[in-house]
CSV table of C-alpha atoms in Angstrom, one decimal:
chain,number,residue,atom,x,y,z
A,1,UNK,CA,27.3,-9.3,-0.5
A,2,UNK,CA,27.2,-12.2,-2.9
A,3,UNK,CA,28.1,-11.1,-6.4
A,4,UNK,CA,26.3,-12.2,-9.5
A,5,UNK,CA,28.3,-14.5,-11.7
A,6,UNK,CA,28.2,-14.9,-15.3
A,7,UNK,CA,26.1,-17.6,-16.8
A,8,UNK,CA,29.0,-18.9,-18.8
A,9,UNK,CA,32.6,-17.9,-18.7
A,10,UNK,CA,33.9,-15.8,-21.5
A,11,UNK,CA,36.5,-17.5,-23.7
A,12,UNK,CA,38.9,-14.7,-23.2
A,13,UNK,CA,38.7,-11.1,-21.8
A,14,UNK,CA,37.3,-9.0,-24.7
A,15,UNK,CA,36.9,-12.2,-27.0
A,16,UNK,CA,33.7,-13.4,-28.7
A,17,UNK,CA,30.8,-14.2,-26.2
A,18,UNK,CA,30.6,-17.8,-25.1
A,19,UNK,CA,28.0,-19.8,-26.9
A,20,UNK,CA,24.7,-20.3,-25.2
A,21,UNK,CA,24.3,-23.2,-22.7
A,22,UNK,CA,22.6,-26.1,-24.4
A,23,UNK,CA,19.6,-27.0,-22.1
A,24,UNK,CA,17.1,-29.7,-21.7
A,25,UNK,CA,13.8,-29.1,-19.8
A,26,UNK,CA,12.2,-32.2,-18.2
A,27,UNK,CA,8.8,-32.1,-16.5
A,28,UNK,CA,8.2,-35.1,-14.4
A,29,UNK,CA,4.6,-36.1,-14.7
A,30,UNK,CA,4.0,-37.3,-11.1
A,31,UNK,CA,0.2,-36.3,-10.8
A,32,UNK,CA,-2.7,-38.3,-11.8
A,33,UNK,CA,-4.6,-37.5,-14.9
A,34,UNK,CA,-7.5,-35.8,-13.0
A,35,UNK,CA,-5.2,-33.1,-11.7
A,36,UNK,CA,-6.1,-29.5,-12.7
A,37,UNK,CA,-2.8,-29.0,-14.3
A,38,UNK,CA,-2.1,-30.6,-17.5
A,39,UNK,CA,1.5,-31.8,-17.8
A,40,UNK,CA,2.1,-30.2,-21.2
A,41,UNK,CA,1.1,-26.7,-19.7
A,42,UNK,CA,3.6,-27.4,-17.0
A,43,UNK,CA,6.2,-28.1,-19.5
A,44,UNK,CA,5.4,-25.0,-21.5
A,45,UNK,CA,5.7,-22.7,-18.3
A,46,UNK,CA,9.1,-24.5,-17.4
A,47,UNK,CA,10.3,-23.7,-20.9
A,48,UNK,CA,9.1,-20.1,-20.5
A,49,UNK,CA,11.0,-19.9,-17.2
A,50,UNK,CA,14.2,-21.2,-19.0
A,51,UNK,CA,13.9,-18.7,-21.7
A,52,UNK,CA,13.6,-16.0,-19.0
A,53,UNK,CA,17.1,-16.7,-18.0
A,54,UNK,CA,19.7,-15.2,-20.5
A,55,UNK,CA,22.3,-17.4,-22.1
A,56,UNK,CA,20.2,-20.7,-22.2
A,57,UNK,CA,19.4,-22.4,-25.4
A,58,UNK,CA,16.5,-24.9,-24.9
A,59,UNK,CA,17.2,-27.8,-27.4
A,60,UNK,CA,15.0,-30.4,-25.7
A,61,UNK,CA,11.9,-30.2,-23.6
A,62,UNK,CA,9.7,-33.3,-22.8
A,63,UNK,CA,7.2,-34.6,-20.3
A,64,UNK,CA,8.7,-37.7,-18.5
A,65,UNK,CA,6.1,-39.9,-17.0
A,66,UNK,CA,7.1,-40.9,-13.6
A,67,UNK,CA,4.6,-43.3,-11.7
A,68,UNK,CA,7.0,-43.2,-8.6
A,69,UNK,CA,9.9,-41.1,-7.9
A,70,UNK,CA,13.2,-43.1,-7.2
A,71,UNK,CA,14.7,-41.9,-3.8
A,72,UNK,CA,18.2,-41.9,-5.2
A,73,UNK,CA,17.9,-40.9,-8.9
A,74,UNK,CA,14.3,-39.6,-9.2
A,75,UNK,CA,13.9,-41.6,-12.3
A,76,UNK,CA,14.0,-45.5,-12.6
A,77,UNK,CA,17.0,-47.3,-14.0
A,78,UNK,CA,15.5,-47.7,-17.5
A,79,UNK,CA,14.4,-44.1,-17.8
A,80,UNK,CA,17.6,-43.0,-16.3
A,81,UNK,CA,19.6,-44.7,-19.1
A,82,UNK,CA,17.2,-43.5,-21.9
A,83,UNK,CA,17.5,-39.9,-20.9
A,84,UNK,CA,21.1,-40.3,-20.5
A,85,UNK,CA,21.5,-41.3,-24.2
A,86,UNK,CA,19.2,-38.4,-25.3
A,87,UNK,CA,21.1,-35.9,-23.3
A,88,UNK,CA,24.3,-37.2,-24.7
A,89,UNK,CA,23.0,-37.1,-28.3
A,90,UNK,CA,21.9,-33.5,-27.9
A,91,UNK,CA,25.0,-32.4,-26.2
A,92,UNK,CA,23.2,-31.0,-23.2
A,93,UNK,CA,25.2,-29.0,-20.8
A,94,UNK,CA,22.3,-28.2,-18.4
A,95,UNK,CA,19.2,-30.1,-17.4
A,96,UNK,CA,16.3,-28.3,-15.8
A,97,UNK,CA,13.8,-30.5,-13.8
A,98,UNK,CA,10.5,-28.8,-13.5
A,99,UNK,CA,9.9,-30.0,-9.9
A,100,UNK,CA,11.6,-30.5,-6.6
A,101,UNK,CA,14.9,-32.4,-6.6
A,102,UNK,CA,16.5,-33.6,-3.4
A,103,UNK,CA,20.2,-32.9,-2.8
A,104,UNK,CA,21.0,-36.6,-3.0
A,105,UNK,CA,19.1,-37.1,-6.3
A,106,UNK,CA,20.9,-34.0,-7.8
A,107,UNK,CA,24.2,-35.1,-6.9
A,108,UNK,CA,23.5,-38.6,-8.3
A,109,UNK,CA,21.9,-37.3,-11.6
A,110,UNK,CA,24.8,-34.9,-12.2
A,111,UNK,CA,27.2,-37.7,-11.7
A,112,UNK,CA,25.2,-40.2,-13.8
A,113,UNK,CA,24.4,-37.8,-16.8
A,114,UNK,CA,27.6,-35.5,-16.4
A,115,UNK,CA,25.7,-32.2,-16.6
A,116,UNK,CA,24.8,-29.3,-14.5
A,117,UNK,CA,21.3,-29.7,-13.0
A,118,UNK,CA,18.8,-27.2,-11.6
A,119,UNK,CA,15.4,-28.0,-10.1
A,120,UNK,CA,12.5,-25.6,-10.2
A,121,UNK,CA,13.5,-23.6,-7.1
A,122,UNK,CA,17.0,-23.3,-8.3
A,123,UNK,CA,15.9,-21.9,-11.8
A,124,UNK,CA,13.5,-19.5,-10.2
A,125,UNK,CA,16.3,-18.3,-7.9
A,126,UNK,CA,18.6,-17.9,-10.9
A,127,UNK,CA,16.0,-15.7,-12.6
A,128,UNK,CA,15.6,-13.6,-9.6
A,129,UNK,CA,19.2,-13.2,-9.1
A,130,UNK,CA,19.5,-12.0,-12.7
A,131,UNK,CA,16.5,-9.5,-12.6
A,132,UNK,CA,16.7,-8.0,-9.1
A,133,UNK,CA,17.5,-4.3,-9.7
A,134,UNK,CA,17.1,-2.5,-6.3
A,135,UNK,CA,19.2,-2.8,-3.2
A,136,UNK,CA,16.2,-4.7,-1.5
A,137,UNK,CA,15.7,-6.9,-4.4
A,138,UNK,CA,19.2,-7.9,-4.4
A,139,UNK,CA,19.3,-8.7,-0.7
A,140,UNK,CA,16.1,-10.7,-0.9
A,141,UNK,CA,17.5,-12.9,-3.6
A,142,UNK,CA,20.7,-13.5,-1.7
A,143,UNK,CA,18.7,-14.4,1.4
A,144,UNK,CA,16.6,-16.8,-0.4
A,145,UNK,CA,19.5,-18.3,-2.3
A,146,UNK,CA,21.5,-18.8,1.0
A,147,UNK,CA,18.6,-20.5,2.4
A,148,UNK,CA,18.4,-22.8,-0.6
A,149,UNK,CA,22.1,-23.6,-0.5
A,150,UNK,CA,22.1,-24.5,3.1
A,151,UNK,CA,19.7,-27.3,2.5
A,152,UNK,CA,22.1,-28.7,-0.3
A,153,UNK,CA,25.4,-28.9,1.5
A,154,UNK,CA,25.4,-32.7,1.3
A,155,UNK,CA,26.3,-32.3,-2.2
A,156,UNK,CA,29.8,-33.1,-3.7
A,157,UNK,CA,30.9,-29.8,-5.1
A,158,UNK,CA,34.0,-30.9,-7.0
A,159,UNK,CA,31.9,-31.4,-10.2
A,160,UNK,CA,31.5,-27.6,-10.4
A,161,UNK,CA,35.2,-27.0,-10.7
A,162,UNK,CA,34.9,-27.5,-14.6
A,163,UNK,CA,36.0,-24.6,-16.6
A,164,UNK,CA,32.5,-23.3,-17.7
A,165,UNK,CA,31.6,-22.9,-14.0
A,166,UNK,CA,28.3,-22.8,-12.5
A,167,UNK,CA,25.0,-20.8,-12.8
A,168,UNK,CA,24.8,-17.8,-10.5
A,169,UNK,CA,24.2,-18.5,-6.9
A,170,UNK,CA,23.6,-22.1,-7.1
A,171,UNK,CA,26.8,-22.8,-9.1
A,172,UNK,CA,30.4,-22.3,-8.6
A,173,UNK,CA,32.9,-24.2,-6.6
A,174,UNK,CA,32.1,-25.2,-3.1
A,175,UNK,CA,33.7,-26.0,0.0
A,176,UNK,CA,34.3,-29.7,1.4
A,177,UNK,CA,33.8,-28.9,5.1
A,178,UNK,CA,30.0,-28.9,5.5
A,179,UNK,CA,30.0,-27.5,8.9
A,180,UNK,CA,32.2,-24.5,8.0
A,181,UNK,CA,30.0,-24.0,5.0
A,182,UNK,CA,26.9,-24.0,7.3
A,183,UNK,CA,28.4,-21.5,9.6
A,184,UNK,CA,29.5,-19.2,6.8
A,185,UNK,CA,26.0,-19.3,5.3
A,186,UNK,CA,24.4,-18.6,8.7
A,187,UNK,CA,26.7,-15.6,9.3
A,188,UNK,CA,25.9,-14.3,5.8
A,189,UNK,CA,22.1,-14.9,6.5
A,190,UNK,CA,22.4,-12.8,9.7
A,191,UNK,CA,24.3,-10.0,8.0
A,192,UNK,CA,21.8,-9.8,5.1
A,193,UNK,CA,18.8,-9.8,7.5
A,194,UNK,CA,20.4,-6.9,9.4
A,195,UNK,CA,20.8,-5.0,6.0
A,196,UNK,CA,17.2,-5.9,5.0
A,197,UNK,CA,15.8,-4.5,8.4
A,198,UNK,CA,17.4,-1.1,7.5
A,199,UNK,CA,15.9,-1.2,4.1
A,200,UNK,CA,12.4,-2.3,5.5
A,201,UNK,CA,12.6,0.7,7.9
A,202,UNK,CA,13.3,3.0,5.1
A,203,UNK,CA,10.4,1.6,3.1
A,204,UNK,CA,8.2,2.1,6.2
A,205,UNK,CA,9.2,5.7,6.4
A,206,UNK,CA,8.3,6.1,2.7
A,207,UNK,CA,4.9,4.5,3.4
A,208,UNK,CA,4.3,6.8,6.3
A,209,UNK,CA,5.1,9.8,4.2
A,210,UNK,CA,2.6,8.6,1.5
A,211,UNK,CA,0.0,8.0,4.2
A,212,UNK,CA,0.2,11.8,4.9
A,213,UNK,CA,-0.7,12.6,1.3
A,214,UNK,CA,-2.9,10.6,1.5
A,215,UNK,CA,-3.5,8.8,-1.8
A,216,UNK,CA,-5.1,5.5,-1.8
A,217,UNK,CA,-2.7,2.6,-2.9
A,218,UNK,CA,-3.8,0.5,-5.7
A,219,UNK,CA,-1.7,-2.7,-6.1
A,220,UNK,CA,-1.5,-4.7,-9.3
A,221,UNK,CA,-1.1,-8.4,-8.7
A,222,UNK,CA,-1.2,-11.4,-10.8
A,223,UNK,CA,0.4,-14.4,-12.2
A,224,UNK,CA,3.8,-13.9,-13.9
A,225,UNK,CA,3.3,-12.6,-17.6
A,226,UNK,CA,-0.2,-11.7,-17.0
A,227,UNK,CA,0.5,-8.1,-18.4
A,228,UNK,CA,0.7,-6.3,-15.2
A,229,UNK,CA,3.7,-4.1,-16.3
A,230,UNK,CA,2.2,-3.4,-19.6
A,231,UNK,CA,-0.8,-2.0,-18.0
A,232,UNK,CA,1.2,-0.1,-15.4
A,233,UNK,CA,3.1,1.6,-18.2
A,234,UNK,CA,0.0,2.6,-20.1
A,235,UNK,CA,-1.6,4.2,-17.0
A,236,UNK,CA,1.5,5.8,-15.6
A,237,UNK,CA,3.6,6.7,-18.6
A,238,UNK,CA,6.4,5.0,-16.9
A,239,UNK,CA,9.0,2.9,-18.6
A,240,UNK,CA,8.8,-0.4,-16.5
A,241,UNK,CA,10.4,-3.4,-18.1
A,242,UNK,CA,7.6,-5.2,-19.8
A,243,UNK,CA,8.2,-8.1,-22.0
A,244,UNK,CA,6.4,-11.3,-23.0
A,245,UNK,CA,8.3,-13.5,-20.5
A,246,UNK,CA,8.2,-14.8,-17.0
A,247,UNK,CA,9.3,-12.6,-14.1
A,248,UNK,CA,9.7,-9.5,-16.2
A,249,UNK,CA,9.1,-7.5,-13.0
A,250,UNK,CA,10.9,-8.3,-9.8
A,251,UNK,CA,11.1,-5.0,-7.8
A,252,UNK,CA,8.1,-3.1,-6.9
A,253,UNK,CA,7.5,0.2,-8.8
A,254,UNK,CA,5.1,2.8,-7.7
A,255,UNK,CA,3.9,5.9,-9.4
A,256,UNK,CA,1.1,8.5,-8.8
A,257,UNK,CA,-1.8,8.4,-11.2
A,258,UNK,CA,-4.7,10.7,-11.8
A,259,UNK,CA,-7.8,8.5,-12.7
A,260,UNK,CA,-10.8,9.7,-14.7
A,261,UNK,CA,-12.7,12.2,-12.5
A,262,UNK,CA,-9.6,13.5,-10.9
A,263,UNK,CA,-9.0,10.8,-8.3
A,264,UNK,CA,-5.4,10.6,-7.4
A,265,UNK,CA,-3.9,7.1,-6.4
A,266,UNK,CA,-0.5,5.5,-6.0
A,267,UNK,CA,-0.2,2.6,-8.4
A,268,UNK,CA,2.1,-0.3,-7.5
A,269,UNK,CA,3.4,-2.9,-9.9
A,270,UNK,CA,4.5,-6.0,-8.1
A,271,UNK,CA,6.5,-9.2,-8.7
A,272,UNK,CA,4.4,-11.8,-10.6
A,273,UNK,CA,3.3,-15.0,-8.8
A,274,UNK,CA,3.7,-18.5,-10.0
A,275,UNK,CA,2.6,-22.0,-9.0
A,276,UNK,CA,4.7,-23.9,-6.6
A,277,UNK,CA,6.6,-20.6,-5.6
A,278,UNK,CA,9.6,-21.7,-3.6
A,279,UNK,CA,8.9,-21.4,0.1
A,280,UNK,CA,12.3,-19.5,0.5
A,281,UNK,CA,11.0,-16.8,-2.0
A,282,UNK,CA,7.5,-16.4,-0.4
A,283,UNK,CA,9.1,-15.6,3.0
A,284,UNK,CA,12.1,-13.5,1.4
A,285,UNK,CA,9.9,-11.4,-0.8
A,286,UNK,CA,7.1,-10.7,1.8
A,287,UNK,CA,8.8,-7.3,2.4
A,288,UNK,CA,8.8,-6.6,-1.3
A,289,UNK,CA,5.0,-7.2,-1.3
A,290,UNK,CA,4.2,-4.9,1.6
A,291,UNK,CA,2.4,-2.5,-0.7
A,292,UNK,CA,-0.2,-5.3,-1.4
A,293,UNK,CA,-0.6,-5.8,2.4
A,294,UNK,CA,-1.1,-2.0,2.8
A,295,UNK,CA,-3.3,-1.5,-0.4
A,296,UNK,CA,-6.7,0.1,-0.4
A,297,UNK,CA,-7.6,-1.9,-3.5
A,298,UNK,CA,-6.1,-5.0,-5.1
A,299,UNK,CA,-6.4,-5.4,-8.8
A,300,UNK,CA,-5.9,-9.0,-9.9
A,301,UNK,CA,-4.7,-8.9,-13.5
A,302,UNK,CA,-5.4,-12.1,-15.2
A,303,UNK,CA,-4.2,-13.4,-18.6
A,304,UNK,CA,-7.6,-14.5,-19.8
A,305,UNK,CA,-6.2,-15.9,-22.9
A,306,UNK,CA,-4.2,-18.6,-21.2
A,307,UNK,CA,-5.6,-22.0,-21.2
A,308,UNK,CA,-5.0,-22.3,-17.4
A,309,UNK,CA,-6.2,-18.8,-16.3
A,310,UNK,CA,-8.5,-20.2,-13.7
A,311,UNK,CA,-5.8,-22.5,-12.2
A,312,UNK,CA,-3.4,-19.4,-12.3
A,313,UNK,CA,-5.9,-17.2,-10.4
A,314,UNK,CA,-6.2,-20.0,-7.7
A,315,UNK,CA,-2.6,-19.8,-7.2
A,316,UNK,CA,-2.4,-16.1,-6.9
A,317,UNK,CA,-5.2,-16.2,-4.3
A,318,UNK,CA,-3.4,-19.0,-2.4
A,319,UNK,CA,-0.2,-16.9,-2.4
A,320,UNK,CA,-2.1,-13.7,-1.2
A,321,UNK,CA,-3.4,-15.8,1.7
A,322,UNK,CA,0.1,-17.0,2.5
A,323,UNK,CA,1.3,-13.4,2.7
A,324,UNK,CA,-1.4,-12.6,5.1
A,325,UNK,CA,-3.4,-10.2,2.9
A,326,UNK,CA,-6.6,-9.4,4.6
A,327,UNK,CA,-9.9,-10.4,3.1
A,328,UNK,CA,-11.2,-6.9,4.0
A,329,UNK,CA,-9.0,-5.3,1.3
A,330,UNK,CA,-11.4,-4.9,-1.6
A,331,UNK,CA,-10.4,-6.7,-4.8
A,332,UNK,CA,-11.4,-6.5,-8.5
A,333,UNK,CA,-10.2,-8.8,-11.4
A,334,UNK,CA,-8.9,-7.3,-14.7
A,335,UNK,CA,-9.2,-10.1,-17.4
A,336,UNK,CA,-6.4,-8.9,-19.6
A,337,UNK,CA,-5.3,-9.8,-23.2
A,338,UNK,CA,-8.9,-10.1,-24.3
A,339,UNK,CA,-7.6,-9.1,-27.7
A,340,UNK,CA,-5.8,-12.5,-27.9
A,341,UNK,CA,-9.0,-14.5,-27.5
A,342,UNK,CA,-11.0,-15.7,-30.6
A,343,UNK,CA,-14.4,-14.5,-31.2
A,344,UNK,CA,-16.5,-17.2,-29.8
A,345,UNK,CA,-14.4,-17.5,-26.7
A,346,UNK,CA,-14.5,-13.8,-26.2
A,347,UNK,CA,-18.2,-13.5,-26.4
A,348,UNK,CA,-18.6,-16.1,-23.6
A,349,UNK,CA,-15.9,-14.5,-21.5
A,350,UNK,CA,-17.3,-11.0,-21.9
A,351,UNK,CA,-20.8,-12.4,-21.0
A,352,UNK,CA,-19.5,-13.9,-17.7
A,353,UNK,CA,-17.8,-10.7,-16.8
A,354,UNK,CA,-20.8,-8.6,-17.3
A,355,UNK,CA,-22.7,-10.7,-14.7
A,356,UNK,CA,-20.1,-9.8,-12.2
A,357,UNK,CA,-19.5,-6.4,-10.6
A,358,UNK,CA,-15.9,-7.2,-9.7
A,359,UNK,CA,-14.7,-8.3,-13.1
A,360,UNK,CA,-13.6,-6.1,-16.1
A,361,UNK,CA,-12.2,-7.3,-19.5
A,362,UNK,CA,-9.5,-5.3,-21.2
A,363,UNK,CA,-6.4,-5.3,-23.3
A,364,UNK,CA,-3.4,-3.5,-21.9
A,365,UNK,CA,-1.9,-3.4,-25.5
A,366,UNK,CA,-4.8,-2.1,-27.5
A,367,UNK,CA,-6.5,0.0,-24.7
A,368,UNK,CA,-9.9,-1.4,-25.2
A,369,UNK,CA,-11.9,-1.9,-22.1
A,370,UNK,CA,-9.3,0.2,-20.1
A,371,UNK,CA,-11.8,3.2,-19.3
A,372,UNK,CA,-14.5,1.1,-17.7
A,373,UNK,CA,-11.8,-0.6,-15.6
A,374,UNK,CA,-10.4,2.8,-14.5
A,375,UNK,CA,-13.8,4.1,-13.7
A,376,UNK,CA,-14.4,1.0,-11.5
A,377,UNK,CA,-11.1,1.5,-9.8
A,378,UNK,CA,-11.8,5.3,-9.1
A,379,UNK,CA,-15.3,4.2,-7.8
A,380,UNK,CA,-13.8,1.8,-5.2
A,381,UNK,CA,-11.1,4.1,-4.0
A,382,UNK,CA,-12.7,7.5,-4.1
A,383,UNK,CA,-13.4,8.6,-0.5
A,384,UNK,CA,-16.9,9.6,0.5
A,385,UNK,CA,-17.9,13.2,0.3
A,386,UNK,CA,-20.3,15.2,2.2
A,387,UNK,CA,-22.0,18.7,1.5
A,388,UNK,CA,-21.1,21.8,3.7
A,389,UNK,CA,-21.4,25.5,3.5
A,390,UNK,CA,-18.3,27.6,4.3
A,391,UNK,CA,-17.7,31.4,4.5
A,392,UNK,CA,-14.6,32.9,2.8
A,393,UNK,CA,-14.0,36.7,3.4
A,394,UNK,CA,-13.0,38.9,0.5
A,395,UNK,CA,-9.5,39.2,1.8
A,396,UNK,CA,-8.9,35.6,1.7
A,397,UNK,CA,-8.4,35.1,-2.1
A,398,UNK,CA,-6.0,32.2,-1.7
A,399,UNK,CA,-8.5,30.0,0.1
A,400,UNK,CA,-11.2,30.8,-2.5
A,401,UNK,CA,-8.8,30.0,-5.2
A,402,UNK,CA,-7.9,26.7,-3.6
A,403,UNK,CA,-11.6,25.7,-3.3
A,404,UNK,CA,-12.0,26.4,-7.1
A,405,UNK,CA,-8.9,24.5,-7.9
A,406,UNK,CA,-10.1,21.5,-5.9
A,407,UNK,CA,-13.4,21.5,-8.2
A,408,UNK,CA,-15.7,21.0,-5.2
A,409,UNK,CA,-17.9,24.0,-5.3
A,410,UNK,CA,-21.5,23.4,-5.9
A,411,UNK,CA,-22.8,26.9,-5.5
A,412,UNK,CA,-21.4,30.3,-4.5
A,413,UNK,CA,-23.1,33.5,-3.3
A,414,UNK,CA,-21.8,36.8,-2.3
A,415,UNK,CA,-22.8,39.2,0.5
A,416,UNK,CA,-21.4,42.3,2.2
A,417,UNK,CA,-18.6,40.5,4.1
A,418,UNK,CA,-17.5,37.8,1.5
A,419,UNK,CA,-18.4,34.6,-0.2
A,420,UNK,CA,-20.8,31.9,1.1
A,421,UNK,CA,-19.8,28.6,-0.7
A,422,UNK,CA,-21.6,25.3,-1.0
A,423,UNK,CA,-19.1,22.7,-1.2
A,424,UNK,CA,-19.0,18.8,-1.6
A,425,UNK,CA,-15.7,17.5,-0.3
A,426,UNK,CA,-14.0,14.6,1.4
A,427,UNK,CA,-12.8,14.6,5.1
A,428,UNK,CA,-9.3,15.3,4.0
A,429,UNK,CA,-10.3,18.4,1.9
A,430,UNK,CA,-12.3,19.6,4.9
A,431,UNK,CA,-9.2,19.2,7.1
A,432,UNK,CA,-6.9,21.0,4.7
A,433,UNK,CA,-9.4,23.8,4.6
A,434,UNK,CA,-9.4,24.1,8.2
A,435,UNK,CA,-5.7,24.3,8.3
A,436,UNK,CA,-5.6,27.1,5.7
A,437,UNK,CA,-8.0,29.1,7.8
A,438,UNK,CA,-5.9,29.0,11.0
């Protein structure tokens, strides 16, 4: 298994930690002005991604107008020289380009600027490598990183031999024999896929066991940093890592929750989605998101305070479609962080939500709006009930106690032989009652 490597090499074993890597974030503005994504918002998201990776100090961030990408260097000659001087003046060690960079462009830019360079895919892979905690998460990251590396074997790796080394999976010294590298990567990919197949089988067994309970599965999905983990922690009492940063959650966490009214569910917190999610990660993390595919209800958590909340929602829905999530799975939207919206905007947002049956405003931090949202979740996953009369002999006190414990008794009368009880129950409860009487 590929091991994680340190972001920066320590000066000496046991010595003071190495200083943070001075980083510049560049957002190439390749899109026309009428695009739905403003370049400044794209840059802000890229900076947030950089902050999510430990050991980086972002000392420069800027939008770079780019009418037409240069095939060899991405940027034209004049802009290339201008940026080179700025990077030199700021003593930049790492450049993050918020967009795709071809292997040839990456090699040439690193040679020209004498820095380490990551494109958007490489940065997201680094974050995933740093955050993955479970066995499956680590394997999924390795698989995605190997797929990414295989496309970049055209690079000259000698520049990575410097003392400070590279960053995680996409850094470090490399081989010079491309074919040998490609075979080694293919062998590693096959090995990881075999290991993953075992993990997936184990998860399938766990899902089968849960299906026998059976509790409905409610999956929280949403754009990264929308507040899913904070909401999850409040509802479950769990201690899932929740922080105001992108990709705070990478491995799925599941907990049993009793909703108002007594409905038991399994709540699943999932990895946050993001625009332009690398293709390798969509494929690699599909198994991690299997709880979404099997969910009885999908709760789309949105950061309604974000200026591009609508665009983020479209990205989430697009990725759900990519994953093959059925349109038949019911969905509701939880418009989170309503406490972070100013009064005028809040009144408008709440008026829009009130006109829709599938939208609820709330704040995972303050708790406001949470009870109506939970009631809506319970209403959508609570199985249908029917009325029936059952007879319980006096000697069968255990069964009568179970009926009372399930809180399903509507009326109870007594005759010479036992109790005649009117119940309102689900099919599952009726089946469980029948098993107890055998």
